[in-house]
Amino acid sequence: MLTAEEWAIVALSLRVSGVAMAVTLPLAFALAYLLARGRFPGRSLVDAVVHLPLVLPPVVTGWLLLLAFGRNGPVGGWLESAFGVSVIFRWTGAAIAAGIMALPLMVRAIRLSIDAVDRRLEGAARTLGAGRWRTFATITLPLCWPGVLAGLVLGFARSIGEFGATITFVSNIPDETRTLPIAIYTALQIPGNDGAVWRLAGISVALSLAALVLSEWLVRHGRDGQDGRAGHVL
């Protein structure tokens, strides 16, 4: 059984990941749609920037976030002067770090689902009089929705496991920024604390494994649904 302190760590991790996904999903979908359907100069550069957190050391990503959202940073300074809000050393900063690190995986999964939508179905809807937005709402979005959910779940799993950027950006503060990975790292520094490490690691593995299985199921379900709808129309 987890202790009260460990339950608080799990609750904080779920809150951080949940907020990160709620904020990141609209941005991830917009970027995925832009990269899947858009044709514009600099598209390859945008694609590279979106996927940059995948190849950068997480510590570098956290350092860049610290520069941007610090009290003297362009974003952090504006937030504090305009709204009196600071995300440094706060759980909201941990959510920003988790969202940034999860964004490339979400964009990739959603983009693949948009690419898999049969354009003939969209064309058929347009020839029957549906406008662009109606076609998107009734054809494109329902067909790619399982992939969107899969990207959301995959991003959630990634944010649960986020460590490097978070500890660099918002440090290791109990009850504020000490999420599951940071708590495991902290427990490892204490001799004879193997029990806590095993419990927290077990929770982390269980959450990540469940998210990966659910993501795979959503992808397969979405593929079967697209095939069935295409066969029905054709």
mmCIF file with all atom_site columns, N, CA and C in Angstrom, residues 40-112:
data_model
loop_
_atom_site.group_PDB
_atom_site.id
_atom_site.type_symbol
_atom_site.label_atom_id
_atom_site.label_alt_id
_atom_site.label_comp_id
_atom_site.label_asym_id
_atom_site.label_entity_id
_atom_site.label_seq_id
_atom_site.pdbx_PDB_ins_code
_atom_site.Cartn_x
_atom_site.Cartn_y
_atom_site.Cartn_z
_atom_site.occupancy
_atom_site.B_iso_or_equiv
_atom_site.pdbx_formal_charge
_atom_site.auth_seq_id
_atom_site.auth_comp_id
_atom_site.auth_asym_id
_atom_site.auth_atom_id
_atom_site.pdbx_PDB_model_num
ATOM 1   N N  . PHE A 1 40  ? 3.048  25.075 -47.506 1.00 0.00 ? 40  PHE A N  1
ATOM 2   C CA . PHE A 1 40  ? 3.508  26.445 -47.340 1.00 0.00 ? 40  PHE A CA 1
ATOM 3   C C  . PHE A 1 40  ? 5.024  26.447 -47.193 1.00 0.00 ? 40  PHE A C  1
ATOM 4   N N  . PRO A 1 41  ? 5.665  27.572 -47.510 1.00 0.00 ? 41  PRO A N  1
ATOM 5   C CA . PRO A 1 41  ? 7.120  27.673 -47.348 1.00 0.00 ? 41  PRO A CA 1
ATOM 6   C C  . PRO A 1 41  ? 7.496  27.522 -45.873 1.00 0.00 ? 41  PRO A C  1
ATOM 7   N N  . GLY A 1 42  ? 8.542  26.780 -45.618 1.00 0.00 ? 42  GLY A N  1
ATOM 8   C CA . GLY A 1 42  ? 8.982  26.599 -44.241 1.00 0.00 ? 42  GLY A CA 1
ATOM 9   C C  . GLY A 1 42  ? 8.291  25.459 -43.515 1.00 0.00 ? 42  GLY A C  1
ATOM 10  N N  . ARG A 1 43  ? 7.520  24.652 -44.245 1.00 0.00 ? 43  ARG A N  1
ATOM 11  C CA . ARG A 1 43  ? 6.797  23.544 -43.619 1.00 0.00 ? 43  ARG A CA 1
ATOM 12  C C  . ARG A 1 43  ? 7.758  22.556 -42.968 1.00 0.00 ? 43  ARG A C  1
ATOM 13  N N  . SER A 1 44  ? 8.863  22.262 -43.635 1.00 0.00 ? 44  SER A N  1
ATOM 14  C CA . SER A 1 44  ? 9.850  21.333 -43.082 1.00 0.00 ? 44  SER A CA 1
ATOM 15  C C  . SER A 1 44  ? 10.483 21.886 -41.810 1.00 0.00 ? 44  SER A C  1
ATOM 16  N N  . LEU A 1 45  ? 10.669 23.202 -41.769 1.00 0.00 ? 45  LEU A N  1
ATOM 17  C CA . LEU A 1 45  ? 11.241 23.829 -40.579 1.00 0.00 ? 45  LEU A CA 1
ATOM 18  C C  . LEU A 1 45  ? 10.276 23.733 -39.405 1.00 0.00 ? 45  LEU A C  1
ATOM 19  N N  . VAL A 1 46  ? 8.995  23.993 -39.665 1.00 0.00 ? 46  VAL A N  1
ATOM 20  C CA . VAL A 1 46  ? 7.983  23.873 -38.615 1.00 0.00 ? 46  VAL A CA 1
ATOM 21  C C  . VAL A 1 46  ? 7.933  22.443 -38.082 1.00 0.00 ? 46  VAL A C  1
ATOM 22  N N  . ASP A 1 47  ? 7.980  21.482 -39.009 1.00 0.00 ? 47  ASP A N  1
ATOM 23  C CA . ASP A 1 47  ? 7.983  20.075 -38.624 1.00 0.00 ? 47  ASP A CA 1
ATOM 24  C C  . ASP A 1 47  ? 9.192  19.757 -37.740 1.00 0.00 ? 47  ASP A C  1
ATOM 25  N N  . ALA A 1 48  ? 10.352 20.280 -38.102 1.00 0.00 ? 48  ALA A N  1
ATOM 26  C CA . ALA A 1 48  ? 11.567 20.020 -37.325 1.00 0.00 ? 48  ALA A CA 1
ATOM 27  C C  . ALA A 1 48  ? 11.487 20.646 -35.940 1.00 0.00 ? 48  ALA A C  1
ATOM 28  N N  . VAL A 1 49  ? 10.961 21.869 -35.851 1.00 0.00 ? 49  VAL A N  1
ATOM 29  C CA . VAL A 1 49  ? 10.848 22.544 -34.555 1.00 0.00 ? 49  VAL A CA 1
ATOM 30  C C  . VAL A 1 49  ? 9.877  21.798 -33.643 1.00 0.00 ? 49  VAL A C  1
ATOM 31  N N  . VAL A 1 50  ? 8.764  21.331 -34.209 1.00 0.00 ? 50  VAL A N  1
ATOM 32  C CA . VAL A 1 50  ? 7.773  20.597 -33.416 1.00 0.00 ? 50  VAL A CA 1
ATOM 33  C C  . VAL A 1 50  ? 8.387  19.336 -32.818 1.00 0.00 ? 50  VAL A C  1
ATOM 34  N N  . HIS A 1 51  ? 9.231  18.652 -33.589 1.00 0.00 ? 51  HIS A N  1
ATOM 35  C CA . HIS A 1 51  ? 9.810  17.385 -33.140 1.00 0.00 ? 51  HIS A CA 1
ATOM 36  C C  . HIS A 1 51  ? 11.150 17.565 -32.421 1.00 0.00 ? 51  HIS A C  1
ATOM 37  N N  . LEU A 1 52  ? 11.572 18.799 -32.256 1.00 0.00 ? 52  LEU A N  1
ATOM 38  C CA . LEU A 1 52  ? 12.870 19.051 -31.622 1.00 0.00 ? 52  LEU A CA 1
ATOM 39  C C  . LEU A 1 52  ? 12.975 18.476 -30.206 1.00 0.00 ? 52  LEU A C  1
ATOM 40  N N  . PRO A 1 53  ? 11.940 18.561 -29.358 1.00 0.00 ? 53  PRO A N  1
ATOM 41  C CA . PRO A 1 53  ? 12.057 17.973 -28.011 1.00 0.00 ? 53  PRO A CA 1
ATOM 42  C C  . PRO A 1 53  ? 12.340 16.478 -27.998 1.00 0.00 ? 53  PRO A C  1
ATOM 43  N N  . LEU A 1 54  ? 12.067 15.781 -29.115 1.00 0.00 ? 54  LEU A N  1
ATOM 44  C CA . LEU A 1 54  ? 12.356 14.347 -29.173 1.00 0.00 ? 54  LEU A CA 1
ATOM 45  C C  . LEU A 1 54  ? 13.853 14.066 -29.219 1.00 0.00 ? 54  LEU A C  1
ATOM 46  N N  . VAL A 1 55  ? 14.614 14.985 -29.807 1.00 0.00 ? 55  VAL A N  1
ATOM 47  C CA . VAL A 1 55  ? 16.040 14.730 -30.012 1.00 0.00 ? 55  VAL A CA 1
ATOM 48  C C  . VAL A 1 55  ? 16.932 15.578 -29.113 1.00 0.00 ? 55  VAL A C  1
ATOM 49  N N  . LEU A 1 56  ? 16.408 16.670 -28.578 1.00 0.00 ? 56  LEU A N  1
ATOM 50  C CA . LEU A 1 56  ? 17.187 17.477 -27.645 1.00 0.00 ? 56  LEU A CA 1
ATOM 51  C C  . LEU A 1 56  ? 17.302 16.764 -26.304 1.00 0.00 ? 56  LEU A C  1
ATOM 52  N N  . PRO A 1 57  ? 18.418 16.898 -25.608 1.00 0.00 ? 57  PRO A N  1
ATOM 53  C CA . PRO A 1 57  ? 18.470 16.417 -24.230 1.00 0.00 ? 57  PRO A CA 1
ATOM 54  C C  . PRO A 1 57  ? 17.382 17.123 -23.410 1.00 0.00 ? 57  PRO A C  1
ATOM 55  N N  . PRO A 1 58  ? 16.614 16.390 -22.612 1.00 0.00 ? 58  PRO A N  1
ATOM 56  C CA . PRO A 1 58  ? 15.548 17.034 -21.826 1.00 0.00 ? 58  PRO A CA 1
ATOM 57  C C  . PRO A 1 58  ? 16.043 18.179 -20.955 1.00 0.00 ? 58  PRO A C  1
ATOM 58  N N  . VAL A 1 59  ? 17.275 18.077 -20.485 1.00 0.00 ? 59  VAL A N  1
ATOM 59  C CA . VAL A 1 59  ? 17.838 19.157 -19.665 1.00 0.00 ? 59  VAL A CA 1
ATOM 60  C C  . VAL A 1 59  ? 17.925 20.449 -20.470 1.00 0.00 ? 59  VAL A C  1
ATOM 61  N N  . VAL A 1 60  ? 18.265 20.343 -21.744 1.00 0.00 ? 60  VAL A N  1
ATOM 62  C CA . VAL A 1 60  ? 18.336 21.530 -22.597 1.00 0.00 ? 60  VAL A CA 1
ATOM 63  C C  . VAL A 1 60  ? 16.944 22.131 -22.777 1.00 0.00 ? 60  VAL A C  1
ATOM 64  N N  . THR A 1 61  ? 15.955 21.270 -22.986 1.00 0.00 ? 61  THR A N  1
ATOM 65  C CA . THR A 1 61  ? 14.580 21.755 -23.104 1.00 0.00 ? 61  THR A CA 1
ATOM 66  C C  . THR A 1 61  ? 14.153 22.478 -21.829 1.00 0.00 ? 61  THR A C  1
ATOM 67  N N  . GLY A 1 62  ? 14.473 21.903 -20.686 1.00 0.00 ? 62  GLY A N  1
ATOM 68  C CA . GLY A 1 62  ? 14.142 22.552 -19.413 1.00 0.00 ? 62  GLY A CA 1
ATOM 69  C C  . GLY A 1 62  ? 14.855 23.879 -19.247 1.00 0.00 ? 62  GLY A C  1
ATOM 70  N N  . TRP A 1 63  ? 16.118 23.942 -19.681 1.00 0.00 ? 63  TRP A N  1
ATOM 71  C CA . TRP A 1 63  ? 16.870 25.196 -19.598 1.00 0.00 ? 63  TRP A CA 1
ATOM 72  C C  . TRP A 1 63  ? 16.262 26.273 -20.494 1.00 0.00 ? 63  TRP A C  1
ATOM 73  N N  . LEU A 1 64  ? 15.842 25.873 -21.705 1.00 0.00 ? 64  LEU A N  1
ATOM 74  C CA . LEU A 1 64  ? 15.200 26.835 -22.607 1.00 0.00 ? 64  LEU A CA 1
ATOM 75  C C  . LEU A 1 64  ? 13.871 27.330 -22.029 1.00 0.00 ? 64  LEU A C  1
ATOM 76  N N  . LEU A 1 65  ? 13.131 26.428 -21.394 1.00 0.00 ? 65  LEU A N  1
ATOM 77  C CA . LEU A 1 65  ? 11.891 26.839 -20.731 1.00 0.00 ? 65  LEU A CA 1
ATOM 78  C C  . LEU A 1 65  ? 12.187 27.809 -19.592 1.00 0.00 ? 65  LEU A C  1
ATOM 79  N N  . LEU A 1 66  ? 13.269 27.556 -18.878 1.00 0.00 ? 66  LEU A N  1
ATOM 80  C CA . LEU A 1 66  ? 13.657 28.446 -17.781 1.00 0.00 ? 66  LEU A CA 1
ATOM 81  C C  . LEU A 1 66  ? 13.994 29.831 -18.308 1.00 0.00 ? 66  LEU A C  1
ATOM 82  N N  . LEU A 1 67  ? 14.685 29.894 -19.447 1.00 0.00 ? 67  LEU A N  1
ATOM 83  C CA . LEU A 1 67  ? 15.000 31.184 -20.054 1.00 0.00 ? 67  LEU A CA 1
ATOM 84  C C  . LEU A 1 67  ? 13.737 31.907 -20.518 1.00 0.00 ? 67  LEU A C  1
ATOM 85  N N  . ALA A 1 68  ? 12.781 31.142 -21.079 1.00 0.00 ? 68  ALA A N  1
ATOM 86  C CA . ALA A 1 68  ? 11.575 31.756 -21.629 1.00 0.00 ? 68  ALA A CA 1
ATOM 87  C C  . ALA A 1 68  ? 10.582 32.156 -20.544 1.00 0.00 ? 68  ALA A C  1
ATOM 88  N N  . PHE A 1 69  ? 10.426 31.305 -19.528 1.00 0.00 ? 69  PHE A N  1
ATOM 89  C CA . PHE A 1 69  ? 9.386  31.537 -18.520 1.00 0.00 ? 69  PHE A CA 1
ATOM 90  C C  . PHE A 1 69  ? 9.921  32.073 -17.204 1.00 0.00 ? 69  PHE A C  1
ATOM 91  N N  . GLY A 1 70  ? 11.235 32.327 -17.125 1.00 0.00 ? 70  GLY A N  1
ATOM 92  C CA . GLY A 1 70  ? 11.785 32.922 -15.912 1.00 0.00 ? 70  GLY A CA 1
ATOM 93  C C  . GLY A 1 70  ? 11.271 34.342 -15.703 1.00 0.00 ? 70  GLY A C  1
ATOM 94  N N  . ARG A 1 71  ? 11.537 34.871 -14.538 1.00 0.00 ? 71  ARG A N  1
ATOM 95  C CA . ARG A 1 71  ? 11.038 36.215 -14.218 1.00 0.00 ? 71  ARG A CA 1
ATOM 96  C C  . ARG A 1 71  ? 11.554 37.268 -15.193 1.00 0.00 ? 71  ARG A C  1
ATOM 97  N N  . ASN A 1 72  ? 12.735 37.056 -15.735 1.00 0.00 ? 72  ASN A N  1
ATOM 98  C CA . ASN A 1 72  ? 13.299 37.993 -16.700 1.00 0.00 ? 72  ASN A CA 1
ATOM 99  C C  . ASN A 1 72  ? 13.146 37.513 -18.138 1.00 0.00 ? 72  ASN A C  1
ATOM 100 N N  . GLY A 1 73  ? 12.474 36.385 -18.330 1.00 0.00 ? 73  GLY A N  1
ATOM 101 C CA . GLY A 1 73  ? 12.270 35.855 -19.668 1.00 0.00 ? 73  GLY A CA 1
ATOM 102 C C  . GLY A 1 73  ? 11.153 36.571 -20.394 1.00 0.00 ? 73  GLY A C  1
ATOM 103 N N  . PRO A 1 74  ? 11.088 36.440 -21.719 1.00 0.00 ? 74  PRO A N  1
ATOM 104 C CA . PRO A 1 74  ? 10.060 37.156 -22.497 1.00 0.00 ? 74  PRO A CA 1
ATOM 105 C C  . PRO A 1 74  ? 8.641  36.735 -22.144 1.00 0.00 ? 74  PRO A C  1
ATOM 106 N N  . VAL A 1 75  ? 8.419  35.450 -21.921 1.00 0.00 ? 75  VAL A N  1
ATOM 107 C CA . VAL A 1 75  ? 7.071  34.984 -21.580 1.00 0.00 ? 75  VAL A CA 1
ATOM 108 C C  . VAL A 1 75  ? 6.811  35.127 -20.087 1.00 0.00 ? 75  VAL A C  1
ATOM 109 N N  . GLY A 1 76  ? 7.765  34.684 -19.265 1.00 0.00 ? 76  GLY A N  1
ATOM 110 C CA . GLY A 1 76  ? 7.583  34.765 -17.816 1.00 0.00 ? 76  GLY A CA 1
ATOM 111 C C  . GLY A 1 76  ? 7.459  36.189 -17.322 1.00 0.00 ? 76  GLY A C  1
ATOM 112 N N  . GLY A 1 77  ? 8.280  37.102 -17.870 1.00 0.00 ? 77  GLY A N  1
ATOM 113 C CA . GLY A 1 77  ? 8.187  38.499 -17.475 1.00 0.00 ? 77  GLY A CA 1
ATOM 114 C C  . GLY A 1 77  ? 6.842  39.099 -17.825 1.00 0.00 ? 77  GLY A C  1
ATOM 115 N N  . TRP A 1 78  ? 6.325  38.755 -19.006 1.00 0.00 ? 78  TRP A N  1
ATOM 116 C CA . TRP A 1 78  ? 5.016  39.272 -19.415 1.00 0.00 ? 78  TRP A CA 1
ATOM 117 C C  . TRP A 1 78  ? 3.896  38.719 -18.539 1.00 0.00 ? 78  TRP A C  1
ATOM 118 N N  . LEU A 1 79  ? 3.948  37.429 -18.232 1.00 0.00 ? 79  LEU A N  1
ATOM 119 C CA . LEU A 1 79  ? 2.928  36.826 -17.376 1.00 0.00 ? 79  LEU A CA 1
ATOM 120 C C  . LEU A 1 79  ? 2.892  37.478 -15.998 1.00 0.00 ? 79  LEU A C  1
ATOM 121 N N  . GLU A 1 80  ? 4.067  37.746 -15.463 1.00 0.00 ? 80  GLU A N  1
ATOM 122 C CA . GLU A 1 80  ? 4.111  38.332 -14.122 1.00 0.00 ? 80  GLU A CA 1
ATOM 123 C C  . GLU A 1 80  ? 3.676  39.781 -14.118 1.00 0.00 ? 80  GLU A C  1
ATOM 124 N N  . SER A 1 81  ? 4.089  40.552 -15.135 1.00 0.00 ? 81  SER A N  1
ATOM 125 C CA . SER A 1 81  ? 3.711  41.969 -15.158 1.00 0.00 ? 81  SER A CA 1
ATOM 126 C C  . SER A 1 81  ? 2.237  42.161 -15.513 1.00 0.00 ? 81  SER A C  1
ATOM 127 N N  . ALA A 1 82  ? 1.701  41.307 -16.382 1.00 0.00 ? 82  ALA A N  1
ATOM 128 C CA . ALA A 1 82  ? 0.316  41.473 -16.833 1.00 0.00 ? 82  ALA A CA 1
ATOM 129 C C  . ALA A 1 82  ? -0.686 40.819 -15.894 1.00 0.00 ? 82  ALA A C  1
ATOM 130 N N  . PHE A 1 83  ? -0.351 39.652 -15.350 1.00 0.00 ? 83  PHE A N  1
ATOM 131 C CA . PHE A 1 83  ? -1.315 38.893 -14.555 1.00 0.00 ? 83  PHE A CA 1
ATOM 132 C C  . PHE A 1 83  ? -0.825 38.553 -13.151 1.00 0.00 ? 83  PHE A C  1
ATOM 133 N N  . GLY A 1 84  ? 0.413  38.885 -12.842 1.00 0.00 ? 84  GLY A N  1
ATOM 134 C CA . GLY A 1 84  ? 0.952  38.521 -11.542 1.00 0.00 ? 84  GLY A CA 1
ATOM 135 C C  . GLY A 1 84  ? 1.133  37.029 -11.372 1.00 0.00 ? 84  GLY A C  1
ATOM 136 N N  . VAL A 1 85  ? 1.363  36.318 -12.485 1.00 0.00 ? 85  VAL A N  1
ATOM 137 C CA . VAL A 1 85  ? 1.461  34.856 -12.487 1.00 0.00 ? 85  VAL A CA 1
ATOM 138 C C  . VAL A 1 85  ? 2.901  34.446 -12.738 1.00 0.00 ? 85  VAL A C  1
ATOM 139 N N  . SER A 1 86  ? 3.373  33.497 -11.960 1.00 0.00 ? 86  SER A N  1
ATOM 140 C CA . SER A 1 86  ? 4.698  32.924 -12.175 1.00 0.00 ? 86  SER A CA 1
ATOM 141 C C  . SER A 1 86  ? 4.580  31.408 -12.173 1.00 0.00 ? 86  SER A C  1
ATOM 142 N N  . VAL A 1 87  ? 5.225  30.760 -13.144 1.00 0.00 ? 87  VAL A N  1
ATOM 143 C CA . VAL A 1 87  ? 5.162  29.293 -13.228 1.00 0.00 ? 87  VAL A CA 1
ATOM 144 C C  . VAL A 1 87  ? 6.459  28.644 -12.767 1.00 0.00 ? 87  VAL A C  1
ATOM 145 N N  . ILE A 1 88  ? 7.455  29.455 -12.420 1.00 0.00 ? 88  ILE A N  1
ATOM 146 C CA . ILE A 1 88  ? 8.719  28.916 -11.935 1.00 0.00 ? 88  ILE A CA 1
ATOM 147 C C  . ILE A 1 88  ? 8.512  28.289 -10.559 1.00 0.00 ? 88  ILE A C  1
ATOM 148 N N  . PHE A 1 89  ? 9.006  27.074 -10.391 1.00 0.00 ? 89  PHE A N  1
ATOM 149 C CA . PHE A 1 89  ? 8.913  26.337 -9.133  1.00 0.00 ? 89  PHE A CA 1
ATOM 150 C C  . PHE A 1 89  ? 7.457  26.101 -8.713  1.00 0.00 ? 89  PHE A C  1
ATOM 151 N N  . ARG A 1 90  ? 6.581  26.001 -9.708  1.00 0.00 ? 90  ARG A N  1
ATOM 152 C CA . ARG A 1 90  ? 5.171  25.721 -9.454  1.00 0.00 ? 90  ARG A CA 1
ATOM 153 C C  . ARG A 1 90  ? 4.756  24.493 -10.244 1.00 0.00 ? 90  ARG A C  1
ATOM 154 N N  . TRP A 1 91  ? 3.673  23.844 -9.819  1.00 0.00 ? 91  TRP A N  1
ATOM 155 C CA . TRP A 1 91  ? 3.200  22.660 -10.537 1.00 0.00 ? 91  TRP A CA 1
ATOM 156 C C  . TRP A 1 91  ? 2.725  23.025 -11.935 1.00 0.00 ? 91  TRP A C  1
ATOM 157 N N  . THR A 1 92  ? 2.292  24.270 -12.121 1.00 0.00 ? 92  THR A N  1
ATOM 158 C CA . THR A 1 92  ? 1.894  24.697 -13.464 1.00 0.00 ? 92  THR A CA 1
ATOM 159 C C  . THR A 1 92  ? 3.094  24.693 -14.411 1.00 0.00 ? 92  THR A C  1
ATOM 160 N N  . GLY A 1 93  ? 4.272  25.014 -13.894 1.00 0.00 ? 93  GLY A N  1
ATOM 161 C CA . GLY A 1 93  ? 5.480  24.921 -14.703 1.00 0.00 ? 93  GLY A CA 1
ATOM 162 C C  . GLY A 1 93  ? 5.799  23.483 -15.062 1.00 0.00 ? 93  GLY A C  1
ATOM 163 N N  . ALA A 1 94  ? 5.549  22.571 -14.119 1.00 0.00 ? 94  ALA A N  1
ATOM 164 C CA . ALA A 1 94  ? 5.744  21.149 -14.417 1.00 0.00 ? 94  ALA A CA 1
ATOM 165 C C  . ALA A 1 94  ? 4.799  20.696 -15.518 1.00 0.00 ? 94  ALA A C  1
ATOM 166 N N  . ALA A 1 95  ? 3.579  21.230 -15.527 1.00 0.00 ? 95  ALA A N  1
ATOM 167 C CA . ALA A 1 95  ? 2.615  20.894 -16.583 1.00 0.00 ? 95  ALA A CA 1
ATOM 168 C C  . ALA A 1 95  ? 3.086  21.429 -17.934 1.00 0.00 ? 95  ALA A C  1
ATOM 169 N N  . ILE A 1 96  ? 3.684  22.613 -17.952 1.00 0.00 ? 96  ILE A N  1
ATOM 170 C CA . ILE A 1 96  ? 4.215  23.160 -19.201 1.00 0.00 ? 96  ILE A CA 1
ATOM 171 C C  . ILE A 1 96  ? 5.340  22.277 -19.735 1.00 0.00 ? 96  ILE A C  1
ATOM 172 N N  . ALA A 1 97  ? 6.242  21.875 -18.856 1.00 0.00 ? 97  ALA A N  1
ATOM 173 C CA . ALA A 1 97  ? 7.350  21.011 -19.277 1.00 0.00 ? 97  ALA A CA 1
ATOM 174 C C  . ALA A 1 97  ? 6.827  19.677 -19.799 1.00 0.00 ? 97  ALA A C  1
ATOM 175 N N  . ALA A 1 98  ? 5.856  19.099 -19.097 1.00 0.00 ? 98  ALA A N  1
ATOM 176 C CA . ALA A 1 98  ? 5.288  17.818 -19.528 1.00 0.00 ? 98  ALA A CA 1
ATOM 177 C C  . ALA A 1 98  ? 4.606  17.953 -20.877 1.00 0.00 ? 98  ALA A C  1
ATOM 178 N N  . GLY A 1 99  ? 3.877  19.041 -21.077 1.00 0.00 ? 99  GLY A N  1
ATOM 179 C CA . GLY A 1 99  ? 3.194  19.256 -22.351 1.00 0.00 ? 99  GLY A CA 1
ATOM 180 C C  . GLY A 1 99  ? 4.156  19.435 -23.507 1.00 0.00 ? 99  GLY A C  1
ATOM 181 N N  . ILE A 1 100 ? 5.229  20.195 -23.284 1.00 0.00 ? 100 ILE A N  1
ATOM 182 C CA . ILE A 1 100 ? 6.224  20.413 -24.335 1.00 0.00 ? 100 ILE A CA 1
ATOM 183 C C  . ILE A 1 100 ? 6.886  19.097 -24.727 1.00 0.00 ? 100 ILE A C  1
ATOM 184 N N  . MET A 1 101 ? 7.210  18.271 -23.762 1.00 0.00 ? 101 MET A N  1
ATOM 185 C CA . MET A 1 101 ? 7.877  17.004 -24.048 1.00 0.00 ? 101 MET A CA 1
ATOM 186 C C  . MET A 1 101 ? 6.933  15.999 -24.715 1.00 0.00 ? 101 MET A C  1
ATOM 187 N N  . ALA A 1 102 ? 5.643  16.104 -24.424 1.00 0.00 ? 102 ALA A N  1
ATOM 188 C CA . ALA A 1 102 ? 4.673  15.184 -25.023 1.00 0.00 ? 102 ALA A CA 1
ATOM 189 C C  . ALA A 1 102 ? 4.197  15.643 -26.392 1.00 0.00 ? 102 ALA A C  1
ATOM 190 N N  . LEU A 1 103 ? 4.348  16.917 -26.697 1.00 0.00 ? 103 LEU A N  1
ATOM 191 C CA . LEU A 1 103 ? 3.813  17.481 -27.935 1.00 0.00 ? 103 LEU A CA 1
ATOM 192 C C  . LEU A 1 103 ? 4.252  16.741 -29.199 1.00 0.00 ? 103 LEU A C  1
ATOM 193 N N  . PRO A 1 104 ? 5.537  16.431 -29.401 1.00 0.00 ? 104 PRO A N  1
ATOM 194 C CA . PRO A 1 104 ? 5.927  15.749 -30.651 1.00 0.00 ? 104 PRO A CA 1
ATOM 195 C C  . PRO A 1 104 ? 5.233  14.404 -30.849 1.00 0.00 ? 104 PRO A C  1
ATOM 196 N N  . LEU A 1 105 ? 5.097  13.616 -29.794 1.00 0.00 ? 105 LEU A N  1
ATOM 197 C CA . LEU A 1 105 ? 4.433  12.318 -29.914 1.00 0.00 ? 105 LEU A CA 1
ATOM 198 C C  . LEU A 1 105 ? 2.958  12.495 -30.256 1.00 0.00 ? 105 LEU A C  1
ATOM 199 N N  . MET A 1 106 ? 2.322  13.482 -29.658 1.00 0.00 ? 106 MET A N  1
ATOM 200 C CA . MET A 1 106 ? 0.909  13.740 -29.932 1.00 0.00 ? 106 MET A CA 1
ATOM 201 C C  . MET A 1 106 ? 0.717  14.186 -31.375 1.00 0.00 ? 106 MET A C  1
ATOM 202 N N  . VAL A 1 107 ? 1.559  15.115 -31.816 1.00 0.00 ? 107 VAL A N  1
ATOM 203 C CA . VAL A 1 107 ? 1.445  15.618 -33.190 1.00 0.00 ? 107 VAL A CA 1
ATOM 204 C C  . VAL A 1 107 ? 1.645  14.483 -34.187 1.00 0.00 ? 107 VAL A C  1
ATOM 205 N N  . ARG A 1 108 ? 2.618  13.635 -33.937 1.00 0.00 ? 108 ARG A N  1
ATOM 206 C CA . ARG A 1 108 ? 2.902  12.529 -34.864 1.00 0.00 ? 108 ARG A CA 1
ATOM 207 C C  . ARG A 1 108 ? 1.722  11.564 -34.955 1.00 0.00 ? 108 ARG A C  1
ATOM 208 N N  . ALA A 1 109 ? 1.158  11.181 -33.808 1.00 0.00 ? 109 ALA A N  1
ATOM 209 C CA . ALA A 1 109 ? 0.033  10.246 -33.812 1.00 0.00 ? 109 ALA A CA 1
ATOM 210 C C  . ALA A 1 109 ? -1.189 10.854 -34.487 1.00 0.00 ? 109 ALA A C  1
ATOM 211 N N  . ILE A 1 110 ? -1.478 12.110 -34.196 1.00 0.00 ? 110 ILE A N  1
ATOM 212 C CA . ILE A 1 110 ? -2.650 12.761 -34.783 1.00 0.00 ? 110 ILE A CA 1
ATOM 213 C C  . ILE A 1 110 ? -2.437 12.987 -36.277 1.00 0.00 ? 110 ILE A C  1
ATOM 214 N N  . ARG A 1 111 ? -1.235 13.352 -36.658 1.00 0.00 ? 111 ARG A N  1
ATOM 215 C CA . ARG A 1 111 ? -0.947 13.573 -38.078 1.00 0.00 ? 111 ARG A CA 1
ATOM 216 C C  . ARG A 1 111 ? -1.131 12.290 -38.888 1.00 0.00 ? 111 ARG A C  1
ATOM 217 N N  . LEU A 1 112 ? -0.679 11.182 -38.362 1.00 0.00 ? 112 LEU A N  1
ATOM 218 C CA . LEU A 1 112 ? -0.846 9.904  -39.049 1.00 0.00 ? 112 LEU A CA 1
ATOM 219 C C  . LEU A 1 112 ? -2.323 9.567  -39.214 1.00 0.00 ? 112 LEU A C  1
#
